[in-house]
């Protein structure tokens, strides 16, 4: 029985339903870091520091006021009380702008970002222009509130569509490719990508690189390698640590696949070699550019972590304390995961599904592994929502449809033809 809608129509329908659902929360998704990115985008559009500060604070405080009003309406004691939105907005506005004015009056006017935070922390955000550049046309045309919302919706929808394209490239049936798109929207990936932070772009660009891997492994080496290289280059502008992590993981995955094939008497293949080369180039290029552009060092990032964004004195032995914290973090993280093991079960299911396309599966594990590396670089248990490790969710998002493939193949097979087999990447 043929579906009434074609694959493209179903992709667009899922995207439209997701976008409509996001109208339920246009404001209030911001995090403390969001102010830096939004003010950066406004500054790139020509706004002065005080105007950028006012527009950013207006957006942040409107979100806080809206959240306070919603919480009050369902408070079992105060639901009949007047809305606190006006008071919350006024208090937020006064507090935020007073802090900014104090820093501006002290001469902290360097860089593109309004001084919501101290200069050392601002320097870390200054070297991430990719997301502010992405926001720029949206906030310029639509203003901050609707511009940030639409940018978040589009980048999240793009991630879901890329999941569909990745799965179709490795010959997964359309219903399961749509399942992968839906999983991207409903799992924590979609929630995190909707936040006005870099994660939405990181997910979309990592999926672009993964799509490039799938293309290269299925014989379209030139197009696939171009996608991988372009994604890695863009990642450097968004968050250079992700370009480094993905480059390392892709290079390692390429080496692993090449060694496995050689052990079984087969050549590595042009696609595998090209992906590994692109990964190595990304690692070398990132390390070189970081030094040439004098980006904040790894030691500075560790001090930021251990001093709670420089609100405490610098640590004398930061790396020793970092390793101590790292061990304690993962012990506590595992304890929490075992009490609510959805994430671990999802990872296991995704890894099992990845085995159905061994070569591609290794690169899928590599892309998802960047989430583990990001979390390991920032072992902060207070960051909620698994934001830092969110890239690891790509494993179940792509792997679970692969795991379900035999059920669909078996149901769709006819006696004369049998179930179709994916070619080019099964080994």
Short mmCIF file of C-alpha atoms in Angstrom, two decimals:
data_model
loop_
_atom_site.label_atom_id
_atom_site.label_comp_id
_atom_site.label_asym_id
_atom_site.label_seq_id
_atom_site.Cartn_x
_atom_site.Cartn_y
_atom_site.Cartn_z
CA UNK A 1 0.00 0.00 0.00
CA UNK A 2 1.60 3.25 -1.18
CA UNK A 3 1.73 6.26 1.17
CA UNK A 4 -0.39 9.27 0.26
CA UNK A 5 2.60 11.58 0.69
CA UNK A 6 6.06 11.29 -0.80
CA UNK A 7 9.24 11.27 1.34
CA UNK A 8 9.88 15.00 0.93
CA UNK A 9 6.35 15.83 1.97
CA UNK A 10 6.71 13.70 5.12
CA UNK A 11 10.04 15.38 5.95
CA UNK A 12 8.45 18.81 5.60
CA UNK A 13 5.38 17.75 7.57
CA UNK A 14 7.48 16.55 10.51
CA UNK A 15 9.49 19.77 10.39
CA UNK A 16 6.31 21.88 10.30
CA UNK A 17 4.76 20.04 13.25
CA UNK A 18 7.95 20.52 15.25
CA UNK A 19 8.07 24.24 14.42
CA UNK A 20 4.44 24.74 15.43
CA UNK A 21 5.10 23.03 18.76
CA UNK A 22 7.88 25.52 19.48
CA UNK A 23 5.40 28.40 19.44
CA UNK A 24 4.49 27.29 22.96
CA UNK A 25 7.73 28.83 24.25
CA UNK A 26 9.05 31.70 22.17
CA UNK A 27 11.03 33.21 25.06
CA UNK A 28 12.61 31.80 28.18
CA UNK A 29 14.98 29.26 26.63
CA UNK A 30 18.07 31.38 27.19
CA UNK A 31 20.96 30.39 29.41
CA UNK A 32 23.52 32.74 31.02
CA UNK A 33 25.77 32.23 27.99
CA UNK A 34 23.04 33.25 25.54
CA UNK A 35 23.45 36.93 26.43
CA UNK A 36 27.01 36.86 25.13
CA UNK A 37 26.05 35.35 21.78
CA UNK A 38 23.04 37.63 21.20
CA UNK A 39 24.93 40.81 22.10
CA UNK A 40 27.78 39.62 19.82
CA UNK A 41 25.29 39.27 16.93
CA UNK A 42 23.81 42.72 17.60
CA UNK A 43 27.29 44.26 17.71
CA UNK A 44 28.14 42.64 14.37
CA UNK A 45 25.00 44.30 13.00
CA UNK A 46 26.29 47.73 14.00
CA UNK A 47 24.59 48.25 17.35
CA UNK A 48 26.55 50.18 19.93
CA UNK A 49 27.35 48.56 23.25
CA UNK A 50 24.57 50.24 25.22
CA UNK A 51 21.97 49.53 22.55
CA UNK A 52 23.11 45.93 22.23
CA UNK A 53 22.97 45.63 26.00
CA UNK A 54 19.46 47.11 26.18
CA UNK A 55 18.05 44.85 23.45
CA UNK A 56 19.68 41.74 24.89
CA UNK A 57 18.54 42.52 28.43
CA UNK A 58 15.02 43.25 27.21
CA UNK A 59 14.92 39.77 25.61
CA UNK A 60 16.38 38.01 28.65
CA UNK A 61 14.10 39.77 31.13
CA UNK A 62 11.02 39.17 29.00
CA UNK A 63 11.83 35.47 29.18
CA UNK A 64 12.24 35.57 32.95
CA UNK A 65 8.99 37.48 33.36
CA UNK A 66 7.11 35.03 31.14
CA UNK A 67 8.50 32.05 33.06
CA UNK A 68 7.58 33.65 36.39
CA UNK A 69 4.02 34.33 35.22
CA UNK A 70 3.55 30.75 34.02
CA UNK A 71 4.93 29.35 37.26
CA UNK A 72 2.63 31.57 39.33
CA UNK A 73 -0.48 30.49 37.40
CA UNK A 74 0.04 26.87 38.48
CA UNK A 75 1.33 27.53 42.00
CA UNK A 76 -0.98 25.67 44.39
CA UNK A 77 -0.91 28.55 46.88
CA UNK A 78 -0.52 31.70 44.76
CA UNK A 79 -2.36 30.81 41.51
CA UNK A 80 -5.03 33.45 42.26
CA UNK A 81 -2.50 36.21 43.01
CA UNK A 82 -1.65 39.00 40.54
CA UNK A 83 0.93 38.18 37.88
CA UNK A 84 4.53 38.84 38.96
CA UNK A 85 5.66 39.45 35.39
CA UNK A 86 5.97 43.23 35.69
CA UNK A 87 7.96 43.11 38.92
CA UNK A 88 10.27 40.34 37.67
CA UNK A 89 10.94 42.20 34.43
CA UNK A 90 11.73 45.47 36.23
CA UNK A 91 14.04 43.79 38.76
CA UNK A 92 15.85 41.87 36.02
CA UNK A 93 16.22 44.93 33.82
CA UNK A 94 17.60 47.07 36.63
CA UNK A 95 20.03 44.41 37.85
CA UNK A 96 21.44 43.49 34.43
CA UNK A 97 21.84 47.01 33.08
CA UNK A 98 23.35 48.32 36.30
CA UNK A 99 26.04 45.65 36.10
CA UNK A 100 26.75 46.41 32.44
CA UNK A 101 26.83 50.18 32.97
CA UNK A 102 29.29 49.77 35.81
CA UNK A 103 31.66 47.79 33.61
CA UNK A 104 31.27 50.11 30.64
CA UNK A 105 31.98 53.13 32.83
CA UNK A 106 35.13 51.34 34.02
CA UNK A 107 36.34 51.22 30.42
CA UNK A 108 35.63 47.57 29.59
CA UNK A 109 34.65 48.28 26.00
CA UNK A 110 37.00 45.99 24.07
CA UNK A 111 35.69 43.24 21.78
CA UNK A 112 32.23 42.65 20.31
CA UNK A 113 30.45 41.31 23.39
CA UNK A 114 28.65 43.47 25.93
CA UNK A 115 30.43 43.05 29.29
CA UNK A 116 27.85 40.91 31.02
CA UNK A 117 30.81 38.90 32.38
CA UNK A 118 34.44 39.57 33.19
CA UNK A 119 37.11 40.04 30.49
CA UNK A 120 38.66 36.56 30.81
CA UNK A 121 35.33 34.82 30.30
CA UNK A 122 34.38 37.20 27.50
CA UNK A 123 37.60 36.29 25.70
CA UNK A 124 36.40 32.68 25.46
CA UNK A 125 33.16 33.77 23.75
CA UNK A 126 34.92 36.26 21.48
CA UNK A 127 36.62 33.39 19.62
CA UNK A 128 33.26 31.81 18.72
CA UNK A 129 31.91 34.12 16.01
CA UNK A 130 30.10 31.38 14.06
CA UNK A 131 26.87 31.33 16.03
CA UNK A 132 26.55 35.15 16.29
CA UNK A 133 27.11 35.40 12.51
CA UNK A 134 24.36 32.81 12.02
CA UNK A 135 22.03 34.84 14.28
CA UNK A 136 22.83 38.17 12.64
CA UNK A 137 20.34 38.17 9.72
CA UNK A 138 17.52 36.88 11.90
CA UNK A 139 17.89 39.45 14.70
CA UNK A 140 18.45 42.22 12.16
CA UNK A 141 15.23 41.54 10.25
CA UNK A 142 12.93 40.20 12.99
CA UNK A 143 14.35 41.64 16.19
CA UNK A 144 15.86 39.66 19.02
CA UNK A 145 12.82 37.73 20.28
CA UNK A 146 11.49 36.35 17.02
CA UNK A 147 14.87 36.34 15.31
CA UNK A 148 16.45 34.08 17.93
CA UNK A 149 13.36 31.85 17.97
CA UNK A 150 13.28 31.41 14.19
CA UNK A 151 17.03 30.81 14.00
CA UNK A 152 16.71 28.10 16.66
CA UNK A 153 13.79 26.45 14.86
CA UNK A 154 15.56 26.44 11.51
CA UNK A 155 18.83 25.03 12.82
CA UNK A 156 16.97 22.29 14.70
CA UNK A 157 14.84 21.44 11.68
CA UNK A 158 18.02 21.34 9.58
CA UNK A 159 19.47 18.79 12.01
CA UNK A 160 16.39 16.59 11.68
CA UNK A 161 16.50 16.78 7.88
CA UNK A 162 20.19 15.90 7.92
CA UNK A 163 19.42 12.79 9.98
CA UNK A 164 16.94 11.78 7.26
CA UNK A 165 19.55 12.37 4.53
CA UNK A 166 22.24 10.43 6.39
CA UNK A 167 19.95 7.42 6.83
CA UNK A 168 18.76 7.48 3.23
CA UNK A 169 22.35 7.69 2.02
CA UNK A 170 23.12 4.42 3.79
CA UNK A 171 20.02 2.86 2.18
CA UNK A 172 17.71 2.86 5.19
CA UNK A 173 14.02 2.65 4.16
CA UNK A 174 12.06 5.90 4.13
CA UNK A 175 9.84 5.08 7.17
CA UNK A 176 12.92 4.45 9.32
CA UNK A 177 14.70 7.54 8.00
CA UNK A 178 11.63 9.54 9.04
CA UNK A 179 11.80 7.79 12.41
CA UNK A 180 15.36 9.09 12.81
CA UNK A 181 14.19 12.61 12.01
CA UNK A 182 11.40 12.31 14.58
CA UNK A 183 13.81 10.95 17.20
CA UNK A 184 16.02 13.99 16.65
CA UNK A 185 13.08 16.26 17.44
CA UNK A 186 11.66 14.44 20.46
CA UNK A 187 14.82 13.29 22.26
CA UNK A 188 16.96 15.77 24.27
CA UNK A 189 18.78 16.60 21.03
CA UNK A 190 15.90 18.72 19.78
CA UNK A 191 15.38 20.43 23.13
CA UNK A 192 19.06 21.33 23.37
CA UNK A 193 19.31 22.46 19.75
CA UNK A 194 16.44 24.89 20.35
CA UNK A 195 18.36 26.73 23.04
CA UNK A 196 20.05 29.96 21.86
CA UNK A 197 23.50 28.45 22.21
CA UNK A 198 26.09 26.89 19.92
CA UNK A 199 24.80 23.33 20.34
CA UNK A 200 22.21 23.54 17.56
CA UNK A 201 24.86 24.52 15.02
CA UNK A 202 27.34 21.99 16.42
CA UNK A 203 24.78 19.21 15.95
CA UNK A 204 23.86 20.30 12.43
CA UNK A 205 27.49 20.64 11.31
CA UNK A 206 28.48 17.33 12.89
CA UNK A 207 25.59 15.67 11.04
CA UNK A 208 26.79 17.37 7.85
CA UNK A 209 30.19 15.76 8.36
CA UNK A 210 28.52 12.41 9.06
CA UNK A 211 26.51 12.75 5.85
CA UNK A 212 29.79 13.40 4.07
CA UNK A 213 31.18 10.20 5.57
CA UNK A 214 28.16 8.25 4.30
CA UNK A 215 28.56 9.71 0.82
CA UNK A 216 32.28 8.94 0.71
CA UNK A 217 31.70 5.36 1.85
CA UNK A 218 29.09 4.80 -0.85
CA UNK A 219 31.39 5.88 -3.65
CA UNK A 220 30.76 9.63 -3.85
CA UNK A 221 34.16 10.41 -2.42
CA UNK A 222 34.66 13.92 -3.75
CA UNK A 223 31.28 15.23 -2.62
CA UNK A 224 31.54 13.45 0.71
CA UNK A 225 35.02 14.73 1.47
CA UNK A 226 33.97 18.28 0.57
CA UNK A 227 31.09 18.06 3.06
CA UNK A 228 33.38 16.72 5.79
CA UNK A 229 36.01 19.39 5.18
CA UNK A 230 33.44 22.19 4.97
CA UNK A 231 31.74 21.09 8.18
CA UNK A 232 35.05 20.93 10.03
CA UNK A 233 36.00 24.40 8.82
CA UNK A 234 32.66 25.84 9.91
CA UNK A 235 32.96 24.10 13.27
CA UNK A 236 36.20 25.97 13.91
CA UNK A 237 34.30 29.25 13.68
CA UNK A 238 31.44 28.04 15.89
CA UNK A 239 33.51 26.29 18.57
CA UNK A 240 37.04 25.31 17.71
CA UNK A 241 37.21 22.56 20.33
CA UNK A 242 34.48 20.67 18.45
CA UNK A 243 36.47 20.93 15.22
CA UNK A 244 39.44 19.46 17.08
CA UNK A 245 37.42 16.67 18.72
CA UNK A 246 35.62 15.71 15.50
CA UNK A 247 38.85 15.79 13.53
CA UNK A 248 40.54 13.47 16.05
CA UNK A 249 37.56 11.10 16.10
CA UNK A 250 37.17 10.93 12.31
CA UNK A 251 40.89 10.37 11.83
CA UNK A 252 40.80 7.61 14.45
CA UNK A 253 37.71 6.03 12.90
CA UNK A 254 39.32 6.08 9.46
CA UNK A 255 42.45 4.42 10.84
CA UNK A 256 40.37 1.76 12.60
CA UNK A 257 38.37 0.91 9.47
CA UNK A 258 41.52 0.85 7.32
CA UNK A 259 43.32 -1.49 9.74
CA UNK A 260 40.30 -3.80 9.96
CA UNK A 261 40.05 -4.01 6.19
CA UNK A 262 43.77 -4.67 5.76
CA UNK A 263 43.60 -7.48 8.31
CA UNK A 264 40.93 -9.07 6.13
CA UNK A 265 42.92 -8.64 2.94
CA UNK A 266 41.05 -5.63 1.60
CA UNK A 267 42.28 -2.13 0.67
CA UNK A 268 41.16 0.72 2.93
CA UNK A 269 39.20 2.39 0.15
CA UNK A 270 39.38 5.93 -1.20
CA UNK A 271 36.49 7.12 0.94
CA UNK A 272 38.00 5.98 4.22
CA UNK A 273 41.40 7.43 3.31
CA UNK A 274 39.88 10.77 2.32
CA UNK A 275 37.85 11.09 5.53
CA UNK A 276 40.85 10.22 7.68
CA UNK A 277 42.96 12.77 5.80
CA UNK A 278 40.33 15.46 6.32
CA UNK A 279 40.25 14.63 10.03
CA UNK A 280 44.03 14.86 10.32
CA UNK A 281 44.05 18.16 8.45
CA UNK A 282 41.39 19.51 10.81
CA UNK A 283 43.44 18.54 13.86
CA UNK A 284 46.64 20.10 12.52
CA UNK A 285 44.85 23.19 11.21
CA UNK A 286 42.95 23.77 14.45
CA UNK A 287 46.04 23.47 16.63
CA UNK A 288 47.99 25.78 14.35
CA UNK A 289 45.28 28.45 14.05
CA UNK A 290 44.62 28.44 17.79
CA UNK A 291 48.26 29.29 18.38
CA UNK A 292 48.52 31.84 15.56
CA UNK A 293 45.31 33.64 16.58
CA UNK A 294 46.25 33.46 20.27
CA UNK A 295 43.02 31.89 21.39
CA UNK A 296 42.58 31.18 25.12
CA UNK A 297 44.65 28.13 26.01
CA UNK A 298 43.53 24.80 27.45
CA UNK A 299 44.95 25.91 30.81
CA UNK A 300 42.71 28.99 30.70
CA UNK A 301 39.69 26.80 30.06
CA UNK A 302 40.59 24.63 33.04
CA UNK A 303 40.93 27.70 35.25
CA UNK A 304 37.51 28.89 34.04
CA UNK A 305 36.04 25.55 35.11
CA UNK A 306 37.77 25.24 38.47
CA UNK A 307 37.19 28.86 39.52
CA UNK A 308 33.49 28.87 38.53
CA UNK A 309 34.02 31.35 35.69
CA UNK A 310 36.81 33.22 37.47
CA UNK A 311 34.75 34.09 40.53
CA UNK A 312 37.42 32.46 42.74
CA UNK A 313 41.22 32.76 42.74
CA UNK A 314 43.15 30.76 40.15
CA UNK A 315 44.17 27.27 41.19
CA UNK A 316 47.86 26.67 41.79
CA UNK A 317 47.81 23.10 40.44
CA UNK A 318 44.91 23.18 37.96
CA UNK A 319 45.66 20.00 36.02
CA UNK A 320 46.04 17.87 39.13
CA UNK A 321 42.73 19.17 40.48
CA UNK A 322 41.11 18.79 37.07
CA UNK A 323 41.99 15.09 36.92
CA UNK A 324 40.68 14.61 40.45
CA UNK A 325 37.41 16.29 39.48
CA UNK A 326 37.26 14.26 36.27
CA UNK A 327 37.31 10.97 38.15
CA UNK A 328 34.72 12.12 40.68
CA UNK A 329 32.50 13.51 37.94
CA UNK A 330 32.27 10.29 35.95
CA UNK A 331 31.62 8.22 39.07
CA UNK A 332 28.74 10.50 40.02
CA UNK A 333 27.54 10.74 36.42
CA UNK A 334 27.39 6.95 36.11
CA UNK A 335 25.56 6.65 39.43
CA UNK A 336 22.90 9.08 38.22
CA UNK A 337 22.60 7.36 34.86
CA UNK A 338 22.09 3.97 36.48
CA UNK A 339 19.15 5.31 38.48
CA UNK A 340 17.51 6.62 35.29
CA UNK A 341 19.17 4.60 32.50
CA UNK A 342 17.33 5.88 29.42
CA UNK A 343 20.49 7.46 28.02
CA UNK A 344 22.61 4.34 28.57
CA UNK A 345 19.94 2.09 27.05
CA UNK A 346 19.61 4.44 24.07
CA UNK A 347 23.38 4.42 23.54
CA UNK A 348 23.45 0.62 23.69
CA UNK A 349 20.60 0.35 21.19
CA UNK A 350 22.28 2.86 18.88
CA UNK A 351 25.60 1.01 19.05
CA UNK A 352 23.83 -2.26 18.26
CA UNK A 353 22.18 -0.68 15.25
CA UNK A 354 25.47 0.82 14.07
CA UNK A 355 26.81 -2.73 13.67
CA UNK A 356 24.50 -3.21 10.68
CA UNK A 357 26.74 -0.84 8.70
CA UNK A 358 30.16 -1.64 10.19
CA UNK A 359 32.25 0.95 8.30
CA UNK A 360 29.67 3.71 8.57
CA UNK A 361 28.92 2.63 12.14
CA UNK A 362 32.49 3.34 13.17
CA UNK A 363 32.19 6.90 11.88
CA UNK A 364 28.81 7.25 13.60
CA UNK A 365 30.45 6.19 16.87
CA UNK A 366 33.20 8.73 16.20
CA UNK A 367 30.76 11.60 15.68
CA UNK A 368 28.78 10.67 18.79
CA UNK A 369 32.02 10.24 20.72
CA UNK A 370 32.69 13.97 20.44
CA UNK A 371 29.90 14.44 22.96
CA UNK A 372 31.80 12.30 25.46
CA UNK A 373 34.98 14.30 24.81
CA UNK A 374 33.15 17.61 25.25
CA UNK A 375 31.74 16.47 28.57
CA UNK A 376 35.14 15.16 29.67
CA UNK A 377 36.66 18.55 28.89
CA UNK A 378 34.04 20.22 31.12
CA UNK A 379 33.26 17.86 34.03
CA UNK A 380 30.68 20.17 35.57
CA UNK A 381 27.80 18.22 37.12
CA UNK A 382 25.79 21.43 37.70
CA UNK A 383 25.13 21.96 33.98
CA UNK A 384 21.68 20.45 33.57
CA UNK A 385 19.96 18.85 30.61
CA UNK A 386 23.04 16.93 29.46
CA UNK A 387 23.84 19.90 27.23
CA UNK A 388 27.55 19.22 26.94
CA UNK A 389 27.16 15.54 26.12
CA UNK A 390 24.26 16.08 23.72
CA UNK A 391 26.26 15.04 20.64
CA UNK A 392 26.37 11.51 22.04
CA UNK A 393 22.60 11.34 21.41
CA UNK A 394 23.38 11.16 17.68
CA UNK A 395 24.24 7.50 18.23
CA UNK A 396 20.68 6.43 19.12
CA UNK A 397 19.11 8.97 16.75
CA UNK A 398 20.85 7.36 13.77
CA UNK A 399 21.53 3.91 15.22
CA UNK A 400 18.03 2.97 16.42
CA UNK A 401 16.51 3.20 12.89
CA UNK A 402 19.34 0.92 11.73
CA UNK A 403 18.51 -1.46 14.58
CA UNK A 404 14.86 -1.59 13.47
CA UNK A 405 15.73 -2.12 9.82
CA UNK A 406 15.33 -5.94 9.77
CA UNK A 407 11.72 -5.60 10.94
CA UNK A 408 10.86 -3.22 8.10
CA UNK A 409 12.82 -5.22 5.53
CA UNK A 410 11.09 -8.42 6.56
CA UNK A 411 7.66 -6.85 6.40
CA UNK A 412 8.34 -5.19 3.03
CA UNK A 413 9.93 -8.21 1.33
CA UNK A 414 8.04 -10.03 -1.41
CA UNK A 415 8.76 -13.68 -2.34
CA UNK A 416 9.98 -12.93 -5.86
CA UNK A 417 12.45 -10.22 -4.91
CA UNK A 418 13.38 -10.54 -1.25
CA UNK A 419 14.53 -7.66 0.87
CA UNK A 420 16.91 -5.16 -0.75
CA UNK A 421 20.39 -4.92 0.65
CA UNK A 422 22.47 -1.82 1.26
CA UNK A 423 25.64 -1.82 -0.83
CA UNK A 424 29.04 -0.27 -0.45
CA UNK A 425 29.14 0.17 3.31
CA UNK A 426 28.13 -3.15 4.81
CA UNK A 427 31.72 -4.13 5.50
#
